[in-house]
XYZ file of C-alpha atoms in Angstrom:
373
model
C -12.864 5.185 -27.429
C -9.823 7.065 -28.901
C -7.037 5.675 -30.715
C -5.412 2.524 -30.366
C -5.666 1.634 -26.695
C -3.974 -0.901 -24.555
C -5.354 -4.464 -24.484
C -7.860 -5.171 -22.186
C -6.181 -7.378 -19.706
C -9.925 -9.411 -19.263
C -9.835 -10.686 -22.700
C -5.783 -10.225 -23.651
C -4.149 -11.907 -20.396
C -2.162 -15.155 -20.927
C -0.402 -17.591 -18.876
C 3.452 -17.043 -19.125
C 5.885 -20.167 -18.923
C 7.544 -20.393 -15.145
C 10.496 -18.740 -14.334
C 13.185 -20.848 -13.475
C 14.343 -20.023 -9.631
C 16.221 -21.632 -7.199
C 15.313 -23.358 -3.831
C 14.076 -21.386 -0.972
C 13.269 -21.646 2.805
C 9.749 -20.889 1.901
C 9.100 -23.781 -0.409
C 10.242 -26.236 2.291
C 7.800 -24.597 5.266
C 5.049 -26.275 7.572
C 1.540 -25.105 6.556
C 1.935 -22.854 8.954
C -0.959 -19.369 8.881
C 0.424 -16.690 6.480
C -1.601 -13.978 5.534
C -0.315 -11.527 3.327
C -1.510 -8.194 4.365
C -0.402 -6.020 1.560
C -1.054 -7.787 -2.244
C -3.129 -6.511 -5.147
C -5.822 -7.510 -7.607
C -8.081 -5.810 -10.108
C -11.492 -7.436 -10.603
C -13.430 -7.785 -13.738
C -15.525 -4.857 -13.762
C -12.188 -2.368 -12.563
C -10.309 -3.729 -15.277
C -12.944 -2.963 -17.876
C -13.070 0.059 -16.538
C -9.266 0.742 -15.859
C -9.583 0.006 -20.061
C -12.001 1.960 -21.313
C -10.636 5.823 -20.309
C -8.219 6.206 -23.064
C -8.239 10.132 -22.117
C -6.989 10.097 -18.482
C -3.042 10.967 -18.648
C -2.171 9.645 -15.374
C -3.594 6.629 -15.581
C -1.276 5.657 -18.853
C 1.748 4.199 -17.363
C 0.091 2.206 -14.834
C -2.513 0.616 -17.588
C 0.792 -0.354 -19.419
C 2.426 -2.060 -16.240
C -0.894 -3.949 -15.148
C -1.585 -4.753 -18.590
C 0.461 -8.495 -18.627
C 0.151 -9.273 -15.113
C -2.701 -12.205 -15.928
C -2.763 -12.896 -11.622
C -4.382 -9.741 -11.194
C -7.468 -10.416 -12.811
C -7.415 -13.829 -13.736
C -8.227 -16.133 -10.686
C -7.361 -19.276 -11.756
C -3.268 -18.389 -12.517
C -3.640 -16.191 -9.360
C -4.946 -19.395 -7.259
C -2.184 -21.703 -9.045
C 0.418 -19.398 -7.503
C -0.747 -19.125 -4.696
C -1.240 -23.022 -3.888
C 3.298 -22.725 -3.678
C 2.818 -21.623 -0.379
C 0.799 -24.401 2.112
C -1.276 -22.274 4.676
C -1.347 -18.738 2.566
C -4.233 -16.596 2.434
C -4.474 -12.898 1.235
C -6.007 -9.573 2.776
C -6.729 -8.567 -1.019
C -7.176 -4.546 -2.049
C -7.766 -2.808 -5.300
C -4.415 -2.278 -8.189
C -3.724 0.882 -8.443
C -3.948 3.346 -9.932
C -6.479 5.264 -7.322
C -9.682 6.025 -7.968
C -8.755 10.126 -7.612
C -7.661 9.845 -10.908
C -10.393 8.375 -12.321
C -11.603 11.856 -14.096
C -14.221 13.665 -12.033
C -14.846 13.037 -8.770
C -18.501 11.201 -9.067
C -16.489 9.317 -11.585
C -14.095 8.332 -8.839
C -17.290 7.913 -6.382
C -19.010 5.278 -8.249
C -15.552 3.341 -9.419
C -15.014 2.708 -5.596
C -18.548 1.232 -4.654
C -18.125 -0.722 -7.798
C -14.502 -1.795 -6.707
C -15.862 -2.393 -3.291
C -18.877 -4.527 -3.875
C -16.264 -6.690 -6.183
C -13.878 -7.005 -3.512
C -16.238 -8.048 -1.319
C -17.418 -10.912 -3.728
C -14.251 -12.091 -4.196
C -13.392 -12.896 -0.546
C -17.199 -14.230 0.187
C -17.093 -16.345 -2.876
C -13.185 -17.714 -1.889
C -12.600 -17.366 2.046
C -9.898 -19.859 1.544
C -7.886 -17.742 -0.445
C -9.200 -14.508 1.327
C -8.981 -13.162 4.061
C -10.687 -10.274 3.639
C -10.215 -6.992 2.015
C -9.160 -3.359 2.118
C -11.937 -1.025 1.263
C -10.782 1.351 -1.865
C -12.296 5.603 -1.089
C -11.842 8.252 -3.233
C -10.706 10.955 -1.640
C -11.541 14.475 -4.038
C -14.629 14.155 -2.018
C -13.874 13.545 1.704
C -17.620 13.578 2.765
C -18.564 10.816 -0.011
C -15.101 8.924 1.112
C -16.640 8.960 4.656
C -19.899 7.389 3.492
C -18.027 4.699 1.198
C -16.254 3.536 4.217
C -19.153 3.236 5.862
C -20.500 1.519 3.679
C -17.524 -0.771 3.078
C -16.635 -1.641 6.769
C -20.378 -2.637 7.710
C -22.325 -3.525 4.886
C -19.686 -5.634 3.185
C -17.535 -6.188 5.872
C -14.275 -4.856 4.753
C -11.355 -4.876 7.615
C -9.458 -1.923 6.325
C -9.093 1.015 4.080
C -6.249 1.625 1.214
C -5.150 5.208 1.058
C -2.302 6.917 -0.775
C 0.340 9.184 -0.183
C -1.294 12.545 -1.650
C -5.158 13.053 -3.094
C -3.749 14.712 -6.865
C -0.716 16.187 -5.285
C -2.390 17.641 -1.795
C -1.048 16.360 1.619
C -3.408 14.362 3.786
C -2.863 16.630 6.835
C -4.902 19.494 5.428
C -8.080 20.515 7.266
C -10.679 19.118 4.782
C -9.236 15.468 5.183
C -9.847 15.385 8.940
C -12.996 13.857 8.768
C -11.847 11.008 7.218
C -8.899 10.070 9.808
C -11.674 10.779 12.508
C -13.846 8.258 11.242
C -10.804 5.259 10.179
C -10.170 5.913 13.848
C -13.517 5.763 15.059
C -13.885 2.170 13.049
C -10.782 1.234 14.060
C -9.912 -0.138 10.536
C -6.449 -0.766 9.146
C -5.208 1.500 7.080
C -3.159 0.728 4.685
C -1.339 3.490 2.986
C 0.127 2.780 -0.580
C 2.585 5.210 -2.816
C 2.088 7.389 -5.555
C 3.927 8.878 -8.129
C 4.669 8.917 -11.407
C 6.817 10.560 -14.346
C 5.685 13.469 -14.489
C 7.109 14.396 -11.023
C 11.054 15.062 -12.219
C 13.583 14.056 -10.098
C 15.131 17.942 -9.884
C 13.289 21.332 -10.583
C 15.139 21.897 -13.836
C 13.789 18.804 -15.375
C 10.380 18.248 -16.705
C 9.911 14.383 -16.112
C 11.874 11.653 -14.134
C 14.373 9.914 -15.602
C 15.205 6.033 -15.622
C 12.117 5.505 -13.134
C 13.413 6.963 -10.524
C 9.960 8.212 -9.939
C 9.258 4.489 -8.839
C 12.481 3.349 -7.153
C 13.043 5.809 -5.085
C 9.992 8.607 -5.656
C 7.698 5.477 -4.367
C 10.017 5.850 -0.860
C 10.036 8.828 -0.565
C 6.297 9.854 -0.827
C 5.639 7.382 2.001
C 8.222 9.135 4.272
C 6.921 12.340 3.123
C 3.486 11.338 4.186
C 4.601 9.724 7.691
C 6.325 13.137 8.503
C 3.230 14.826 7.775
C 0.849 12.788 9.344
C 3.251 13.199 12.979
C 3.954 16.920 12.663
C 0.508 17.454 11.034
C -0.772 16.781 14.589
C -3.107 13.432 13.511
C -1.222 10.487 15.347
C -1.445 13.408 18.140
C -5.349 13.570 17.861
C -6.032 9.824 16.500
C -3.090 7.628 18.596
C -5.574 4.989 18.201
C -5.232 4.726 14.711
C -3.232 1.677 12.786
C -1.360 2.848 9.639
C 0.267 0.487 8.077
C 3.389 1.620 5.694
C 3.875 -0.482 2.599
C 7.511 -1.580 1.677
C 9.010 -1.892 5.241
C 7.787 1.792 6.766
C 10.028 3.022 3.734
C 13.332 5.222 4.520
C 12.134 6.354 8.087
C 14.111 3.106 10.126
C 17.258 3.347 8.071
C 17.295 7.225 8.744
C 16.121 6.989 12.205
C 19.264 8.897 13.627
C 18.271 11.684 11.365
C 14.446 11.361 12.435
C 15.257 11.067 16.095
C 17.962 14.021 16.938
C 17.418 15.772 13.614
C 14.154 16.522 14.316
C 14.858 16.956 17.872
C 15.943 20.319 16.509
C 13.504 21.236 14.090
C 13.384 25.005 13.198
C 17.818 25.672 13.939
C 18.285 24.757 10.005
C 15.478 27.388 9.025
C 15.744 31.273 8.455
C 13.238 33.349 11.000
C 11.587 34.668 8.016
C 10.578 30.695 7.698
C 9.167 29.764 10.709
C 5.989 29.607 9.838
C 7.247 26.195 7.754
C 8.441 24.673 10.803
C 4.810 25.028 13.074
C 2.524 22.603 13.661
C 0.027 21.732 16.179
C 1.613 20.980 19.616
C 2.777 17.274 20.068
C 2.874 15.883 23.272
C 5.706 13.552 22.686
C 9.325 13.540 20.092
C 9.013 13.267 16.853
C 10.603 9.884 16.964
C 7.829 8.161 19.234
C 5.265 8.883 16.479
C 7.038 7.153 13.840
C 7.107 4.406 16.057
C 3.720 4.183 16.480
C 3.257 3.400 12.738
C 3.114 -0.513 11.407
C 5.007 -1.907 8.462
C 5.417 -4.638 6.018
C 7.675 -6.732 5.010
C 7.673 -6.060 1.273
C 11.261 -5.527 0.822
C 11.735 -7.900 -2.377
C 14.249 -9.970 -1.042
C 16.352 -7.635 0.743
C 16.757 -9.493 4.588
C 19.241 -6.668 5.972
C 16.159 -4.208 5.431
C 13.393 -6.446 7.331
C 16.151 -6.777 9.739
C 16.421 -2.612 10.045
C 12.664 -2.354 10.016
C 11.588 -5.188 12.925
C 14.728 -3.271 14.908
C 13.041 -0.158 15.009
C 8.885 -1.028 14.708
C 8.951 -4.450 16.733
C 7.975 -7.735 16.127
C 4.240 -6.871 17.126
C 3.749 -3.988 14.529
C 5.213 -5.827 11.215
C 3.088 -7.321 9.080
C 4.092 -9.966 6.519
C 3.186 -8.942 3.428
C 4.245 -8.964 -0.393
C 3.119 -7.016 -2.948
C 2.374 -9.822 -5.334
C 1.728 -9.952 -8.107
C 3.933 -7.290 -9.374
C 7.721 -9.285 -9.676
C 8.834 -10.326 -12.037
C 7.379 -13.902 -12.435
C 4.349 -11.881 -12.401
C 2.847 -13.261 -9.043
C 4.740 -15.516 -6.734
C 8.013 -14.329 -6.670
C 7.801 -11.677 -4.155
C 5.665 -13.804 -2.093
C 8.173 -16.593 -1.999
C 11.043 -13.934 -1.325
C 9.186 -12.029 1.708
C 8.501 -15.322 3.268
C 11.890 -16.007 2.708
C 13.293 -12.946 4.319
C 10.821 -13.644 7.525
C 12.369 -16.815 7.956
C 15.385 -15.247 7.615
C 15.709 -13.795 10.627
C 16.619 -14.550 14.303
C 12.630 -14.364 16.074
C 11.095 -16.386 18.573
C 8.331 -18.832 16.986
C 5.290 -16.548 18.349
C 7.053 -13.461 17.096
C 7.579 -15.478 13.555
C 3.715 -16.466 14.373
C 2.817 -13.090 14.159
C 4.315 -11.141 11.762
C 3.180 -14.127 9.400
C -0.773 -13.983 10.515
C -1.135 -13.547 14.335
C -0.315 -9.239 14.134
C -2.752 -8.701 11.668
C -5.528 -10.914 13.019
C -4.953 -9.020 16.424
C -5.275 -5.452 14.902
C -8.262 -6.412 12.623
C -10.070 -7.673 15.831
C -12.131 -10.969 14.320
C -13.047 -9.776 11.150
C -10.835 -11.876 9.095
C -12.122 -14.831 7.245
C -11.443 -18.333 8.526
């Protein structure tokens, strides 16, 4: 141990009082199936371990913001908040930050199987509360990632994968990670892809760190459009159409830009210099631009913000958004994002079966029967 480290949020987590809110339409809803597709939690053993690497730079701002969130590792304040909603269960994954960071990468190897196994307790030992769970990989070593999921899908029964945006700054459509989306597509897991960022990636080349968190705000959204571009033009929805990516926080900036998406890349290559083609080529894709992006899924972890769910169901569909919140990080520390995203989903002008199935039915029909319950 070095220095004076955080608290250990196993021992140093308290209760806080409630936040005072007002009435919503999801406090007054049937018990009605909701399960939320895209929430967090950090089990014992990842939390000790989160705790103990005092000399890991990147993982110092996230220890700080996990630090007093008590629903991530305590179970009984996370089940009290979650008993609000009647009918809510959770597809639970592992807190960032991700296990490429955790120093070397057998370090980040055996993290994962020990994040696994303890996700896989969890939602044995509570199947009322979840669903199921995401399987965590570490991705520094693509052939151990491989084995991991293996080993998560059918040994422990996990229904997806969590990914994120970049392994350590690299882009997920080089070569070396093709295994990997052959075998998520050959499972036929969800995939769940998560952002990632933090300050030390400034906000303009002249700068050494970002400023005001903008790194989170608006670097979060832009690393998952970043990775959605490179995932169509890096030819793998081409190769893998099979495969079911699911895009935290709404599919990001890609449906509120989707003018610029659709023509603008129409014409990729007339805004770049000859001498710059070579930044412009890709594999061949059989289709435009705009039909891949389609082809992604998305949440509804928006925070409250009903005009974006409404821009986001416009352009995925009904059938590929997911309700989901991102709980437990708002700021009541749990249920407040929960209670807003069910809010927004009620929100808006659907059909009961599409309402259905954005809150449960869409993510039970792309997991095929492996849910809990």
């Amino acid at each position: 141990m070095h220095g004076n480290r955080e608290r250990n949020p196993v021992t140093a987590l308290k209760t806080g009082p409630e936040t005072d809110r007002e009435t919503s339409p999801a406090d007054e809803e049937p018990a009605d199936e909701k399960i939320d597709a895209f929430c967090h939690i950090l089990p014992r053993a990842c939390a000790d371990r989160l705790f103990a690497l005092d000399d890991v730079p990147a993982l110092a701002n996230l220890r700080r913001r996990v630090m007093d969130i008590p629903a991530l590792v305590d179970l009984d304040v996370r089940f009290r908040q979650m008993d609000e909603f009647p009918g809510y269960r959770q597809l639970i994954n592992l807190a960032a930050p991700p296990a490429e960071d955790f120093g070397t990468p057998r370090s980040a190897v055996h993290y994962v199987r020990m994040a696994n196994d303890a996700l896989a307790d969890l939602t044995a030992g509570h199947p009322d509360r979840f669903a199921g769970f995401c399987a965590a990989v570490a991705l520094t070593d693509v052939d151990a990632a491989v084995v991991e999921l293996d080993r998560a899908v059918g040994e422990l029964g996990a229904v997806g994968v969590q990914i994120y945006t970049h392994v350590q700054g690299h882009a997920l459509d080089e070569h070396r990670f093709a295994p990997f989306w052959a075998r998520a597509a050959e499972l036929d897991v969800l995939v769940q892809v998560h952002p990632c960022r933090n300050a030390t990636w400034p906000d303009y080349p002249a700068e050494r760190r970002s400023r005001y968190e903008i790194w989170w705000t608006l670097g979060w959204e832009y690393d998952l459009s970043a990775f959605m571009a490179r995932i169509v033009f890096g030819g793998i929805l081409e190769r893998h159409p099979s495969l079911k990516l699911l895009i935290h926080h709404g599919g990001s900036m890609i449906p509120h830009f989707s003018g610029r998406v659709g023509p603008g890349w129409d014409q990729l290559g007339s805004r770049t210099p000859p001498e710059q083609r070579a930044d412009t080529e890709g594999p061949p894709l059989s289709k435009r631009p705009l039909d891949y992006f389609r082809m992604f899924y998305a949440d509804t972890a928006l925070f409250g913000a009903p005009h974006a769910l409404r821009c986001a169901l416009d352009f995925f569909g009904p059938e590929r958004v997911l309700f989901a919140s991102d709980s437990p990080y708002d700021p009541e520390k749990g249920p407040g994002y929960i209670r807003s995203s069910l809010a927004d989903v009620h929100r808006m002008d659907l059909a009961p079966g599409e309402r259905a199935a954005i809150l449960a039915g869409n993510l039970r029909r792309l997991t095929k029967g492996r849910l809990t319950g």
